[in-house]
Amino acid sequence: MYLRIVRTTIAPGQSEAYWAWSRDILDLWDAHHIRRAGGPFVTTDAAGDEIAIWTTVHDTAEEMTTEFRSMYSTDRGKELIAQRPPLVKATAVSSYPTWDQRGDAAPPDTPVW
């Protein structure tokens, strides 16, 4: 199992438009059976920028890639992705595999935003 976290800094003055757009993205995700792990969540960073945190879960690393690639290659997916650039200042993507604490493997790295 993989947890995918996307941390998006919303462009200044675009909060209302970003969150309106996000509702359409959530509808697209739901139509394509993307498994959300809650959220999207909202916070502010030290500079006062508004941050959206999106979380999803996937069975494999390959699934994580193919699900989004397939979804965003549809006409609706392309349309929504084309609307994104002016709404977003920055994006950071991280993914984490399930960590079996009973095994000998070290814990996953902490995300660096």
PDB file of N, CA and C in Angstrom:
ATOM      1  N   MET A   1       0.851  -1.172   0.000  1.00  0.00           N
ATOM      2  CA  MET A   1       0.000   0.000   0.000  1.00  0.00           C
ATOM      3  C   MET A   1       0.898   1.237   0.000  1.00  0.00           C
ATOM      4  N   TYR A   2       0.502   2.240  -0.754  1.00  0.00           N
ATOM      5  CA  TYR A   2       1.235   3.503  -0.827  1.00  0.00           C
ATOM      6  C   TYR A   2       0.321   4.664  -0.463  1.00  0.00           C
ATOM      7  N   LEU A   3       0.866   5.594   0.284  1.00  0.00           N
ATOM      8  CA  LEU A   3       0.196   6.851   0.574  1.00  0.00           C
ATOM      9  C   LEU A   3       0.852   7.906  -0.309  1.00  0.00           C
ATOM     10  N   ARG A   4       0.047   8.620  -1.068  1.00  0.00           N
ATOM     11  CA  ARG A   4       0.551   9.693  -1.935  1.00  0.00           C
ATOM     12  C   ARG A   4       0.060  11.011  -1.357  1.00  0.00           C
ATOM     13  N   ILE A   5       0.982  11.947  -1.178  1.00  0.00           N
ATOM     14  CA  ILE A   5       0.651  13.254  -0.613  1.00  0.00           C
ATOM     15  C   ILE A   5       1.083  14.329  -1.606  1.00  0.00           C
ATOM     16  N   VAL A   6       0.144  15.181  -1.965  1.00  0.00           N
ATOM     17  CA  VAL A   6       0.447  16.313  -2.838  1.00  0.00           C
ATOM     18  C   VAL A   6       0.194  17.580  -2.032  1.00  0.00           C
ATOM     19  N   ARG A   7       1.238  18.379  -1.886  1.00  0.00           N
ATOM     20  CA  ARG A   7       1.157  19.640  -1.132  1.00  0.00           C
ATOM     21  C   ARG A   7       1.193  20.769  -2.152  1.00  0.00           C
ATOM     22  N   THR A   8       0.087  21.491  -2.253  1.00  0.00           N
ATOM     23  CA  THR A   8      -0.065  22.533  -3.263  1.00  0.00           C
ATOM     24  C   THR A   8      -0.149  23.896  -2.598  1.00  0.00           C
ATOM     25  N   THR A   9       0.732  24.795  -2.985  1.00  0.00           N
ATOM     26  CA  THR A   9       0.653  26.181  -2.532  1.00  0.00           C
ATOM     27  C   THR A   9      -0.236  26.928  -3.519  1.00  0.00           C
ATOM     28  N   ILE A  10      -1.333  27.468  -3.007  1.00  0.00           N
ATOM     29  CA  ILE A  10      -2.302  28.159  -3.854  1.00  0.00           C
ATOM     30  C   ILE A  10      -1.749  29.538  -4.224  1.00  0.00           C
ATOM     31  N   ALA A  11      -1.877  29.901  -5.478  1.00  0.00           N
ATOM     32  CA  ALA A  11      -1.375  31.193  -5.957  1.00  0.00           C
ATOM     33  C   ALA A  11      -2.093  32.342  -5.243  1.00  0.00           C
ATOM     34  N   PRO A  12      -1.372  33.429  -4.966  1.00  0.00           N
ATOM     35  CA  PRO A  12      -1.995  34.582  -4.297  1.00  0.00           C
ATOM     36  C   PRO A  12      -3.236  35.066  -5.053  1.00  0.00           C
ATOM     37  N   GLY A  13      -4.295  35.317  -4.301  1.00  0.00           N
ATOM     38  CA  GLY A  13      -5.533  35.818  -4.880  1.00  0.00           C
ATOM     39  C   GLY A  13      -6.379  34.774  -5.594  1.00  0.00           C
ATOM     40  N   GLN A  14      -5.954  33.505  -5.541  1.00  0.00           N
ATOM     41  CA  GLN A  14      -6.659  32.451  -6.283  1.00  0.00           C
ATOM     42  C   GLN A  14      -7.404  31.462  -5.389  1.00  0.00           C
ATOM     43  N   SER A  15      -7.526  31.750  -4.107  1.00  0.00           N
ATOM     44  CA  SER A  15      -8.143  30.802  -3.182  1.00  0.00           C
ATOM     45  C   SER A  15      -9.548  30.382  -3.616  1.00  0.00           C
ATOM     46  N   GLU A  16     -10.403  31.336  -3.873  1.00  0.00           N
ATOM     47  CA  GLU A  16     -11.788  31.008  -4.237  1.00  0.00           C
ATOM     48  C   GLU A  16     -11.838  30.192  -5.531  1.00  0.00           C
ATOM     49  N   ALA A  17     -11.083  30.602  -6.530  1.00  0.00           N
ATOM     50  CA  ALA A  17     -11.063  29.879  -7.807  1.00  0.00           C
ATOM     51  C   ALA A  17     -10.457  28.489  -7.642  1.00  0.00           C
ATOM     52  N   TYR A  18      -9.402  28.373  -6.821  1.00  0.00           N
ATOM     53  CA  TYR A  18      -8.762  27.075  -6.604  1.00  0.00           C
ATOM     54  C   TYR A  18      -9.736  26.089  -5.977  1.00  0.00           C
ATOM     55  N   TRP A  19     -10.440  26.518  -4.930  1.00  0.00           N
ATOM     56  CA  TRP A  19     -11.343  25.595  -4.237  1.00  0.00           C
ATOM     57  C   TRP A  19     -12.556  25.258  -5.088  1.00  0.00           C
ATOM     58  N   ALA A  20     -12.994  26.158  -5.946  1.00  0.00           N
ATOM     59  CA  ALA A  20     -14.071  25.834  -6.895  1.00  0.00           C
ATOM     60  C   ALA A  20     -13.573  24.772  -7.879  1.00  0.00           C
ATOM     61  N   TRP A  21     -12.360  24.951  -8.381  1.00  0.00           N
ATOM     62  CA  TRP A  21     -11.735  23.983  -9.287  1.00  0.00           C
ATOM     63  C   TRP A  21     -11.553  22.635  -8.597  1.00  0.00           C
ATOM     64  N   SER A  22     -11.188  22.659  -7.321  1.00  0.00           N
ATOM     65  CA  SER A  22     -10.934  21.412  -6.594  1.00  0.00           C
ATOM     66  C   SER A  22     -12.190  20.546  -6.501  1.00  0.00           C
ATOM     67  N   ARG A  23     -13.361  21.159  -6.444  1.00  0.00           N
ATOM     68  CA  ARG A  23     -14.598  20.367  -6.414  1.00  0.00           C
ATOM     69  C   ARG A  23     -14.740  19.562  -7.707  1.00  0.00           C
ATOM     70  N   ASP A  24     -14.377  20.167  -8.827  1.00  0.00           N
ATOM     71  CA  ASP A  24     -14.417  19.442 -10.101  1.00  0.00           C
ATOM     72  C   ASP A  24     -13.379  18.323 -10.132  1.00  0.00           C
ATOM     73  N   ILE A  25     -12.215  18.573  -9.559  1.00  0.00           N
ATOM     74  CA  ILE A  25     -11.182  17.537  -9.477  1.00  0.00           C
ATOM     75  C   ILE A  25     -11.678  16.369  -8.631  1.00  0.00           C
ATOM     76  N   LEU A  26     -12.301  16.654  -7.496  1.00  0.00           N
ATOM     77  CA  LEU A  26     -12.817  15.579  -6.646  1.00  0.00           C
ATOM     78  C   LEU A  26     -13.883  14.770  -7.377  1.00  0.00           C
ATOM     79  N   ASP A  27     -14.733  15.426  -8.134  1.00  0.00           N
ATOM     80  CA  ASP A  27     -15.731  14.702  -8.937  1.00  0.00           C
ATOM     81  C   ASP A  27     -15.042  13.778  -9.942  1.00  0.00           C
ATOM     82  N   LEU A  28     -13.971  14.271 -10.575  1.00  0.00           N
ATOM     83  CA  LEU A  28     -13.210  13.457 -11.525  1.00  0.00           C
ATOM     84  C   LEU A  28     -12.578  12.265 -10.819  1.00  0.00           C
ATOM     85  N   TRP A  29     -11.946  12.511  -9.670  1.00  0.00           N
ATOM     86  CA  TRP A  29     -11.346  11.420  -8.901  1.00  0.00           C
ATOM     87  C   TRP A  29     -12.392  10.372  -8.554  1.00  0.00           C
ATOM     88  N   ASP A  30     -13.535  10.816  -8.067  1.00  0.00           N
ATOM     89  CA  ASP A  30     -14.582   9.869  -7.674  1.00  0.00           C
ATOM     90  C   ASP A  30     -15.079   9.069  -8.879  1.00  0.00           C
ATOM     91  N   ALA A  31     -15.221   9.711 -10.022  1.00  0.00           N
ATOM     92  CA  ALA A  31     -15.668   9.021 -11.233  1.00  0.00           C
ATOM     93  C   ALA A  31     -14.662   7.962 -11.680  1.00  0.00           C
ATOM     94  N   HIS A  32     -13.385   8.164 -11.343  1.00  0.00           N
ATOM     95  CA  HIS A  32     -12.326   7.219 -11.725  1.00  0.00           C
ATOM     96  C   HIS A  32     -11.892   6.341 -10.551  1.00  0.00           C
ATOM     97  N   HIS A  33     -12.660   6.358  -9.478  1.00  0.00           N
ATOM     98  CA  HIS A  33     -12.441   5.496  -8.308  1.00  0.00           C
ATOM     99  C   HIS A  33     -11.073   5.685  -7.657  1.00  0.00           C
ATOM    100  N   ILE A  34     -10.594   6.916  -7.649  1.00  0.00           N
ATOM    101  CA  ILE A  34      -9.363   7.231  -6.922  1.00  0.00           C
ATOM    102  C   ILE A  34      -9.703   7.168  -5.433  1.00  0.00           C
ATOM    103  N   ARG A  35      -8.895   6.437  -4.671  1.00  0.00           N
ATOM    104  CA  ARG A  35      -9.163   6.283  -3.233  1.00  0.00           C
ATOM    105  C   ARG A  35      -8.497   7.411  -2.455  1.00  0.00           C
ATOM    106  N   ARG A  36      -9.332   8.297  -1.956  1.00  0.00           N
ATOM    107  CA  ARG A  36      -8.832   9.416  -1.162  1.00  0.00           C
ATOM    108  C   ARG A  36      -8.573   8.961   0.268  1.00  0.00           C
ATOM    109  N   ALA A  37      -7.555   9.544   0.882  1.00  0.00           N
ATOM    110  CA  ALA A  37      -7.240   9.274   2.290  1.00  0.00           C
ATOM    111  C   ALA A  37      -7.604  10.517   3.088  1.00  0.00           C
ATOM    112  N   GLY A  38      -8.846  10.952   2.942  1.00  0.00           N
ATOM    113  CA  GLY A  38      -9.291  12.181   3.590  1.00  0.00           C
ATOM    114  C   GLY A  38      -8.956  13.378   2.727  1.00  0.00           C
ATOM    115  N   GLY A  39      -9.431  14.522   3.179  1.00  0.00           N
ATOM    116  CA  GLY A  39      -9.080  15.769   2.521  1.00  0.00           C
ATOM    117  C   GLY A  39      -9.843  16.048   1.253  1.00  0.00           C
ATOM    118  N   PRO A  40      -9.424  17.078   0.533  1.00  0.00           N
ATOM    119  CA  PRO A  40      -8.181  17.802   0.756  1.00  0.00           C
ATOM    120  C   PRO A  40      -8.213  18.604   2.059  1.00  0.00           C
ATOM    121  N   PHE A  41      -7.039  18.769   2.601  1.00  0.00           N
ATOM    122  CA  PHE A  41      -6.858  19.512   3.842  1.00  0.00           C
ATOM    123  C   PHE A  41      -6.318  20.897   3.500  1.00  0.00           C
ATOM    124  N   VAL A  42      -6.531  21.847   4.387  1.00  0.00           N
ATOM    125  CA  VAL A  42      -6.050  23.206   4.124  1.00  0.00           C
ATOM    126  C   VAL A  42      -5.311  23.723   5.353  1.00  0.00           C
ATOM    127  N   THR A  43      -4.220  24.433   5.100  1.00  0.00           N
ATOM    128  CA  THR A  43      -3.436  25.047   6.168  1.00  0.00           C
ATOM    129  C   THR A  43      -2.742  26.273   5.580  1.00  0.00           C
ATOM    130  N   THR A  44      -1.965  26.954   6.388  1.00  0.00           N
ATOM    131  CA  THR A  44      -1.159  28.084   5.903  1.00  0.00           C
ATOM    132  C   THR A  44       0.282  27.836   6.315  1.00  0.00           C
ATOM    133  N   ASP A  45       1.216  28.211   5.462  1.00  0.00           N
ATOM    134  CA  ASP A  45       2.624  28.044   5.813  1.00  0.00           C
ATOM    135  C   ASP A  45       3.130  29.280   6.551  1.00  0.00           C
ATOM    136  N   ALA A  46       4.409  29.265   6.916  1.00  0.00           N
ATOM    137  CA  ALA A  46       4.996  30.359   7.700  1.00  0.00           C
ATOM    138  C   ALA A  46       4.943  31.697   6.962  1.00  0.00           C
ATOM    139  N   ALA A  47       4.944  31.659   5.636  1.00  0.00           N
ATOM    140  CA  ALA A  47       4.892  32.895   4.841  1.00  0.00           C
ATOM    141  C   ALA A  47       3.464  33.416   4.680  1.00  0.00           C
ATOM    142  N   GLY A  48       2.491  32.648   5.183  1.00  0.00           N
ATOM    143  CA  GLY A  48       1.097  33.054   5.062  1.00  0.00           C
ATOM    144  C   GLY A  48       0.405  32.547   3.808  1.00  0.00           C
ATOM    145  N   ASP A  49       1.111  31.735   3.006  1.00  0.00           N
ATOM    146  CA  ASP A  49       0.498  31.161   1.804  1.00  0.00           C
ATOM    147  C   ASP A  49      -0.477  30.055   2.190  1.00  0.00           C
ATOM    148  N   GLU A  50      -1.580  29.979   1.470  1.00  0.00           N
ATOM    149  CA  GLU A  50      -2.573  28.928   1.695  1.00  0.00           C
ATOM    150  C   GLU A  50      -2.090  27.641   1.026  1.00  0.00           C
ATOM    151  N   ILE A  51      -2.177  26.541   1.770  1.00  0.00           N
ATOM    152  CA  ILE A  51      -1.686  25.249   1.312  1.00  0.00           C
ATOM    153  C   ILE A  51      -2.840  24.254   1.282  1.00  0.00           C
ATOM    154  N   ALA A  52      -2.965  23.524   0.178  1.00  0.00           N
ATOM    155  CA  ALA A  52      -3.911  22.410   0.075  1.00  0.00           C
ATOM    156  C   ALA A  52      -3.102  21.121   0.127  1.00  0.00           C
ATOM    157  N   ILE A  53      -3.545  20.181   0.942  1.00  0.00           N
ATOM    158  CA  ILE A  53      -2.870  18.888   1.042  1.00  0.00           C
ATOM    159  C   ILE A  53      -3.854  17.813   0.587  1.00  0.00           C
ATOM    160  N   TRP A  54      -3.461  17.107  -0.459  1.00  0.00           N
ATOM    161  CA  TRP A  54      -4.274  16.059  -1.065  1.00  0.00           C
ATOM    162  C   TRP A  54      -3.644  14.708  -0.748  1.00  0.00           C
ATOM    163  N   THR A  55      -4.433  13.747  -0.293  1.00  0.00           N
ATOM    164  CA  THR A  55      -3.900  12.434   0.058  1.00  0.00           C
ATOM    165  C   THR A  55      -4.713  11.338  -0.622  1.00  0.00           C
ATOM    166  N   THR A  56      -4.004  10.357  -1.170  1.00  0.00           N
ATOM    167  CA  THR A  56      -4.641   9.196  -1.790  1.00  0.00           C
ATOM    168  C   THR A  56      -3.884   7.942  -1.384  1.00  0.00           C
ATOM    169  N   VAL A  57      -4.535   6.791  -1.504  1.00  0.00           N
ATOM    170  CA  VAL A  57      -3.883   5.507  -1.243  1.00  0.00           C
ATOM    171  C   VAL A  57      -3.966   4.643  -2.497  1.00  0.00           C
ATOM    172  N   HIS A  58      -2.919   3.829  -2.695  1.00  0.00           N
ATOM    173  CA  HIS A  58      -2.794   2.995  -3.890  1.00  0.00           C
ATOM    174  C   HIS A  58      -2.188   1.660  -3.487  1.00  0.00           C
ATOM    175  N   ASP A  59      -2.570   0.595  -4.179  1.00  0.00           N
ATOM    176  CA  ASP A  59      -2.059  -0.733  -3.844  1.00  0.00           C
ATOM    177  C   ASP A  59      -0.597  -0.916  -4.232  1.00  0.00           C
ATOM    178  N   THR A  60      -0.181  -0.326  -5.350  1.00  0.00           N
ATOM    179  CA  THR A  60       1.204  -0.465  -5.811  1.00  0.00           C
ATOM    180  C   THR A  60       1.709   0.877  -6.335  1.00  0.00           C
ATOM    181  N   ALA A  61       3.022   0.981  -6.465  1.00  0.00           N
ATOM    182  CA  ALA A  61       3.609   2.201  -7.028  1.00  0.00           C
ATOM    183  C   ALA A  61       3.179   2.365  -8.484  1.00  0.00           C
ATOM    184  N   GLU A  62       3.097   1.263  -9.213  1.00  0.00           N
ATOM    185  CA  GLU A  62       2.664   1.326 -10.613  1.00  0.00           C
ATOM    186  C   GLU A  62       1.226   1.834 -10.715  1.00  0.00           C
ATOM    187  N   GLU A  63       0.362   1.342  -9.830  1.00  0.00           N
ATOM    188  CA  GLU A  63      -1.034   1.788  -9.828  1.00  0.00           C
ATOM    189  C   GLU A  63      -1.122   3.292  -9.583  1.00  0.00           C
ATOM    190  N   MET A  64      -0.275   3.770  -8.691  1.00  0.00           N
ATOM    191  CA  MET A  64      -0.272   5.193  -8.358  1.00  0.00           C
ATOM    192  C   MET A  64      -0.036   6.029  -9.624  1.00  0.00           C
ATOM    193  N   THR A  65       0.870   5.591 -10.455  1.00  0.00           N
ATOM    194  CA  THR A  65       1.194   6.306 -11.692  1.00  0.00           C
ATOM    195  C   THR A  65       0.115   6.115 -12.754  1.00  0.00           C
ATOM    196  N   THR A  66      -0.283   4.877 -12.976  1.00  0.00           N
ATOM    197  CA  THR A  66      -1.219   4.605 -14.072  1.00  0.00           C
ATOM    198  C   THR A  66      -2.610   5.166 -13.808  1.00  0.00           C
ATOM    199  N   GLU A  67      -3.066   5.164 -12.560  1.00  0.00           N
ATOM    200  CA  GLU A  67      -4.397   5.707 -12.256  1.00  0.00           C
ATOM    201  C   GLU A  67      -4.492   7.182 -12.642  1.00  0.00           C
ATOM    202  N   PHE A  68      -3.511   7.958 -12.225  1.00  0.00           N
ATOM    203  CA  PHE A  68      -3.548   9.389 -12.515  1.00  0.00           C
ATOM    204  C   PHE A  68      -3.302   9.660 -13.999  1.00  0.00           C
ATOM    205  N   ARG A  69      -2.361   8.948 -14.596  1.00  0.00           N
ATOM    206  CA  ARG A  69      -2.076   9.142 -16.023  1.00  0.00           C
ATOM    207  C   ARG A  69      -3.324   8.841 -16.859  1.00  0.00           C
ATOM    208  N   SER A  70      -4.003   7.755 -16.541  1.00  0.00           N
ATOM    209  CA  SER A  70      -5.220   7.375 -17.262  1.00  0.00           C
ATOM    210  C   SER A  70      -6.320   8.415 -17.075  1.00  0.00           C
ATOM    211  N   MET A  71      -6.528   8.836 -15.844  1.00  0.00           N
ATOM    212  CA  MET A  71      -7.594   9.788 -15.536  1.00  0.00           C
ATOM    213  C   MET A  71      -7.355  11.137 -16.217  1.00  0.00           C
ATOM    214  N   TYR A  72      -6.126  11.639 -16.136  1.00  0.00           N
ATOM    215  CA  TYR A  72      -5.841  12.956 -16.698  1.00  0.00           C
ATOM    216  C   TYR A  72      -5.653  12.934 -18.214  1.00  0.00           C
ATOM    217  N   SER A  73      -5.697  11.752 -18.836  1.00  0.00           N
ATOM    218  CA  SER A  73      -5.640  11.682 -20.299  1.00  0.00           C
ATOM    219  C   SER A  73      -7.040  11.715 -20.922  1.00  0.00           C
ATOM    220  N   THR A  74      -8.083  11.682 -20.087  1.00  0.00           N
ATOM    221  CA  THR A  74      -9.448  11.818 -20.602  1.00  0.00           C
ATOM    222  C   THR A  74      -9.692  13.277 -20.992  1.00  0.00           C
ATOM    223  N   ASP A  75     -10.719  13.509 -21.773  1.00  0.00           N
ATOM    224  CA  ASP A  75     -11.035  14.889 -22.171  1.00  0.00           C
ATOM    225  C   ASP A  75     -11.263  15.772 -20.950  1.00  0.00           C
ATOM    226  N   ARG A  76     -12.044  15.278 -19.984  1.00  0.00           N
ATOM    227  CA  ARG A  76     -12.335  16.082 -18.785  1.00  0.00           C
ATOM    228  C   ARG A  76     -11.066  16.286 -17.964  1.00  0.00           C
ATOM    229  N   GLY A  77     -10.253  15.251 -17.837  1.00  0.00           N
ATOM    230  CA  GLY A  77      -9.001  15.374 -17.102  1.00  0.00           C
ATOM    231  C   GLY A  77      -8.075  16.407 -17.719  1.00  0.00           C
ATOM    232  N   LYS A  78      -7.934  16.381 -19.039  1.00  0.00           N
ATOM    233  CA  LYS A  78      -7.099  17.365 -19.738  1.00  0.00           C
ATOM    234  C   LYS A  78      -7.630  18.778 -19.533  1.00  0.00           C
ATOM    235  N   GLU A  79      -8.951  18.912 -19.589  1.00  0.00           N
ATOM    236  CA  GLU A  79      -9.578  20.222 -19.408  1.00  0.00           C
ATOM    237  C   GLU A  79      -9.267  20.788 -18.021  1.00  0.00           C
ATOM    238  N   LEU A  80      -9.389  19.945 -16.999  1.00  0.00           N
ATOM    239  CA  LEU A  80      -9.146  20.420 -15.633  1.00  0.00           C
ATOM    240  C   LEU A  80      -7.668  20.721 -15.389  1.00  0.00           C
ATOM    241  N   ILE A  81      -6.790  19.895 -15.905  1.00  0.00           N
ATOM    242  CA  ILE A  81      -5.353  20.141 -15.729  1.00  0.00           C
ATOM    243  C   ILE A  81      -4.944  21.433 -16.436  1.00  0.00           C
ATOM    244  N   ALA A  82      -5.555  21.726 -17.562  1.00  0.00           N
ATOM    245  CA  ALA A  82      -5.251  22.971 -18.283  1.00  0.00           C
ATOM    246  C   ALA A  82      -5.649  24.203 -17.474  1.00  0.00           C
ATOM    247  N   GLN A  83      -6.630  24.062 -16.596  1.00  0.00           N
ATOM    248  CA  GLN A  83      -7.091  25.182 -15.770  1.00  0.00           C
ATOM    249  C   GLN A  83      -6.206  25.407 -14.544  1.00  0.00           C
ATOM    250  N   ARG A  84      -5.357  24.461 -14.200  1.00  0.00           N
ATOM    251  CA  ARG A  84      -4.610  24.477 -12.943  1.00  0.00           C
ATOM    252  C   ARG A  84      -3.488  25.513 -12.849  1.00  0.00           C
ATOM    253  N   PRO A  85      -2.642  25.711 -13.872  1.00  0.00           N
ATOM    254  CA  PRO A  85      -1.446  26.559 -13.701  1.00  0.00           C
ATOM    255  C   PRO A  85      -1.660  27.928 -13.054  1.00  0.00           C
ATOM    256  N   PRO A  86      -2.654  28.723 -13.442  1.00  0.00           N
ATOM    257  CA  PRO A  86      -2.772  30.037 -12.797  1.00  0.00           C
ATOM    258  C   PRO A  86      -3.265  29.977 -11.353  1.00  0.00           C
ATOM    259  N   LEU A  87      -3.748  28.815 -10.933  1.00  0.00           N
ATOM    260  CA  LEU A  87      -4.287  28.672  -9.579  1.00  0.00           C
ATOM    261  C   LEU A  87      -3.223  28.273  -8.562  1.00  0.00           C
ATOM    262  N   VAL A  88      -2.078  27.798  -9.050  1.00  0.00           N
ATOM    263  CA  VAL A  88      -1.085  27.151  -8.190  1.00  0.00           C
ATOM    264  C   VAL A  88       0.259  27.866  -8.256  1.00  0.00           C
ATOM    265  N   LYS A  89       0.823  28.128  -7.084  1.00  0.00           N
ATOM    266  CA  LYS A  89       2.150  28.743  -6.986  1.00  0.00           C
ATOM    267  C   LYS A  89       3.247  27.676  -7.011  1.00  0.00           C
ATOM    268  N   ALA A  90       3.018  26.551  -6.311  1.00  0.00           N
ATOM    269  CA  ALA A  90       4.021  25.485  -6.229  1.00  0.00           C
ATOM    270  C   ALA A  90       3.343  24.175  -5.839  1.00  0.00           C
ATOM    271  N   THR A  91       3.996  23.057  -6.199  1.00  0.00           N
ATOM    272  CA  THR A  91       3.480  21.733  -5.868  1.00  0.00           C
ATOM    273  C   THR A  91       4.641  20.833  -5.472  1.00  0.00           C
ATOM    274  N   ALA A  92       4.433  20.024  -4.423  1.00  0.00           N
ATOM    275  CA  ALA A  92       5.401  19.004  -4.019  1.00  0.00           C
ATOM    276  C   ALA A  92       4.648  17.689  -3.865  1.00  0.00           C
ATOM    277  N   VAL A  93       5.190  16.614  -4.461  1.00  0.00           N
ATOM    278  CA  VAL A  93       4.546  15.305  -4.408  1.00  0.00           C
ATOM    279  C   VAL A  93       5.466  14.339  -3.682  1.00  0.00           C
ATOM    280  N   SER A  94       4.894  13.587  -2.740  1.00  0.00           N
ATOM    281  CA  SER A  94       5.633  12.564  -2.005  1.00  0.00           C
ATOM    282  C   SER A  94       4.797  11.295  -1.982  1.00  0.00           C
ATOM    283  N   SER A  95       5.460  10.149  -1.925  1.00  0.00           N
ATOM    284  CA  SER A  95       4.730   8.892  -1.746  1.00  0.00           C
ATOM    285  C   SER A  95       5.497   8.016  -0.770  1.00  0.00           C
ATOM    286  N   TYR A  96       4.735   7.244  -0.003  1.00  0.00           N
ATOM    287  CA  TYR A  96       5.311   6.444   1.071  1.00  0.00           C
ATOM    288  C   TYR A  96       4.726   5.050   1.050  1.00  0.00           C
ATOM    289  N   PRO A  97       5.585   4.030   1.003  1.00  0.00           N
ATOM    290  CA  PRO A  97       5.074   2.669   1.094  1.00  0.00           C
ATOM    291  C   PRO A  97       4.729   2.348   2.548  1.00  0.00           C
ATOM    292  N   THR A  98       3.856   1.361   2.712  1.00  0.00           N
ATOM    293  CA  THR A  98       3.553   0.880   4.054  1.00  0.00           C
ATOM    294  C   THR A  98       4.856   0.410   4.687  1.00  0.00           C
ATOM    295  N   TRP A  99       5.057   0.751   5.945  1.00  0.00           N
ATOM    296  CA  TRP A  99       6.261   0.335   6.651  1.00  0.00           C
ATOM    297  C   TRP A  99       5.886  -0.761   7.628  1.00  0.00           C
ATOM    298  N   ASP A 100       6.496  -1.924   7.452  1.00  0.00           N
ATOM    299  CA  ASP A 100       6.263  -3.047   8.362  1.00  0.00           C
ATOM    300  C   ASP A 100       7.220  -2.900   9.533  1.00  0.00           C
ATOM    301  N   GLN A 101       6.722  -2.398  10.636  1.00  0.00           N
ATOM    302  CA  GLN A 101       7.566  -2.145  11.806  1.00  0.00           C
ATOM    303  C   GLN A 101       8.107  -3.426  12.416  1.00  0.00           C
ATOM    304  N   ARG A 102       7.500  -4.556  12.087  1.00  0.00           N
ATOM    305  CA  ARG A 102       7.982  -5.828  12.633  1.00  0.00           C
ATOM    306  C   ARG A 102       9.190  -6.338  11.862  1.00  0.00           C
ATOM    307  N   GLY A 103       9.407  -5.830  10.659  1.00  0.00           N
ATOM    308  CA  GLY A 103      10.533  -6.261   9.847  1.00  0.00           C
ATOM    309  C   GLY A 103      11.794  -5.492  10.209  1.00  0.00           C
ATOM    310  N   ASP A 104      12.838  -5.749   9.467  1.00  0.00           N
ATOM    311  CA  ASP A 104      14.124  -5.096   9.718  1.00  0.00           C
ATOM    312  C   ASP A 104      14.310  -3.812   8.919  1.00  0.00           C
ATOM    313  N   ALA A 105      13.364  -3.479   8.075  1.00  0.00           N
ATOM    314  CA  ALA A 105      13.513  -2.299   7.223  1.00  0.00           C
ATOM    315  C   ALA A 105      13.454  -1.023   8.051  1.00  0.00           C
ATOM    316  N   ALA A 106      14.226  -0.045   7.617  1.00  0.00           N
ATOM    317  CA  ALA A 106      14.199   1.266   8.276  1.00  0.00           C
ATOM    318  C   ALA A 106      12.891   1.967   7.928  1.00  0.00           C
ATOM    319  N   PRO A 107      12.455   2.888   8.770  1.00  0.00           N
ATOM    320  CA  PRO A 107      11.225   3.628   8.448  1.00  0.00           C
ATOM    321  C   PRO A 107      11.426   4.494   7.212  1.00  0.00           C
ATOM    322  N   PRO A 108      10.328   4.840   6.523  1.00  0.00           N
ATOM    323  CA  PRO A 108      10.440   5.715   5.352  1.00  0.00           C
ATOM    324  C   PRO A 108      10.999   7.081   5.734  1.00  0.00           C
ATOM    325  N   ASP A 109      11.602   7.748   4.760  1.00  0.00           N
ATOM    326  CA  ASP A 109      12.119   9.098   4.988  1.00  0.00           C
ATOM    327  C   ASP A 109      10.982  10.061   5.301  1.00  0.00           C
ATOM    328  N   THR A 110      11.287  11.071   6.090  1.00  0.00           N
ATOM    329  CA  THR A 110      10.335  12.134   6.380  1.00  0.00           C
ATOM    330  C   THR A 110      10.227  13.034   5.158  1.00  0.00           C
ATOM    331  N   PRO A 111       9.006  13.457   4.791  1.00  0.00           N
ATOM    332  CA  PRO A 111       8.892  14.323   3.613  1.00  0.00           C
ATOM    333  C   PRO A 111       9.596  15.654   3.816  1.00  0.00           C
ATOM    334  N   VAL A 112      10.167  16.155   2.755  1.00  0.00           N
ATOM    335  CA  VAL A 112      10.786  17.477   2.767  1.00  0.00           C
ATOM    336  C   VAL A 112       9.925  18.364   1.893  1.00  0.00           C
ATOM    337  N   TRP A 113       9.331  19.366   2.475  1.00  0.00           N
ATOM    338  CA  TRP A 113       8.450  20.248   1.711  1.00  0.00           C
ATOM    339  C   TRP A 113       9.280  21.397   1.220  1.00  0.00           C
TER     340      TRP A 113
END
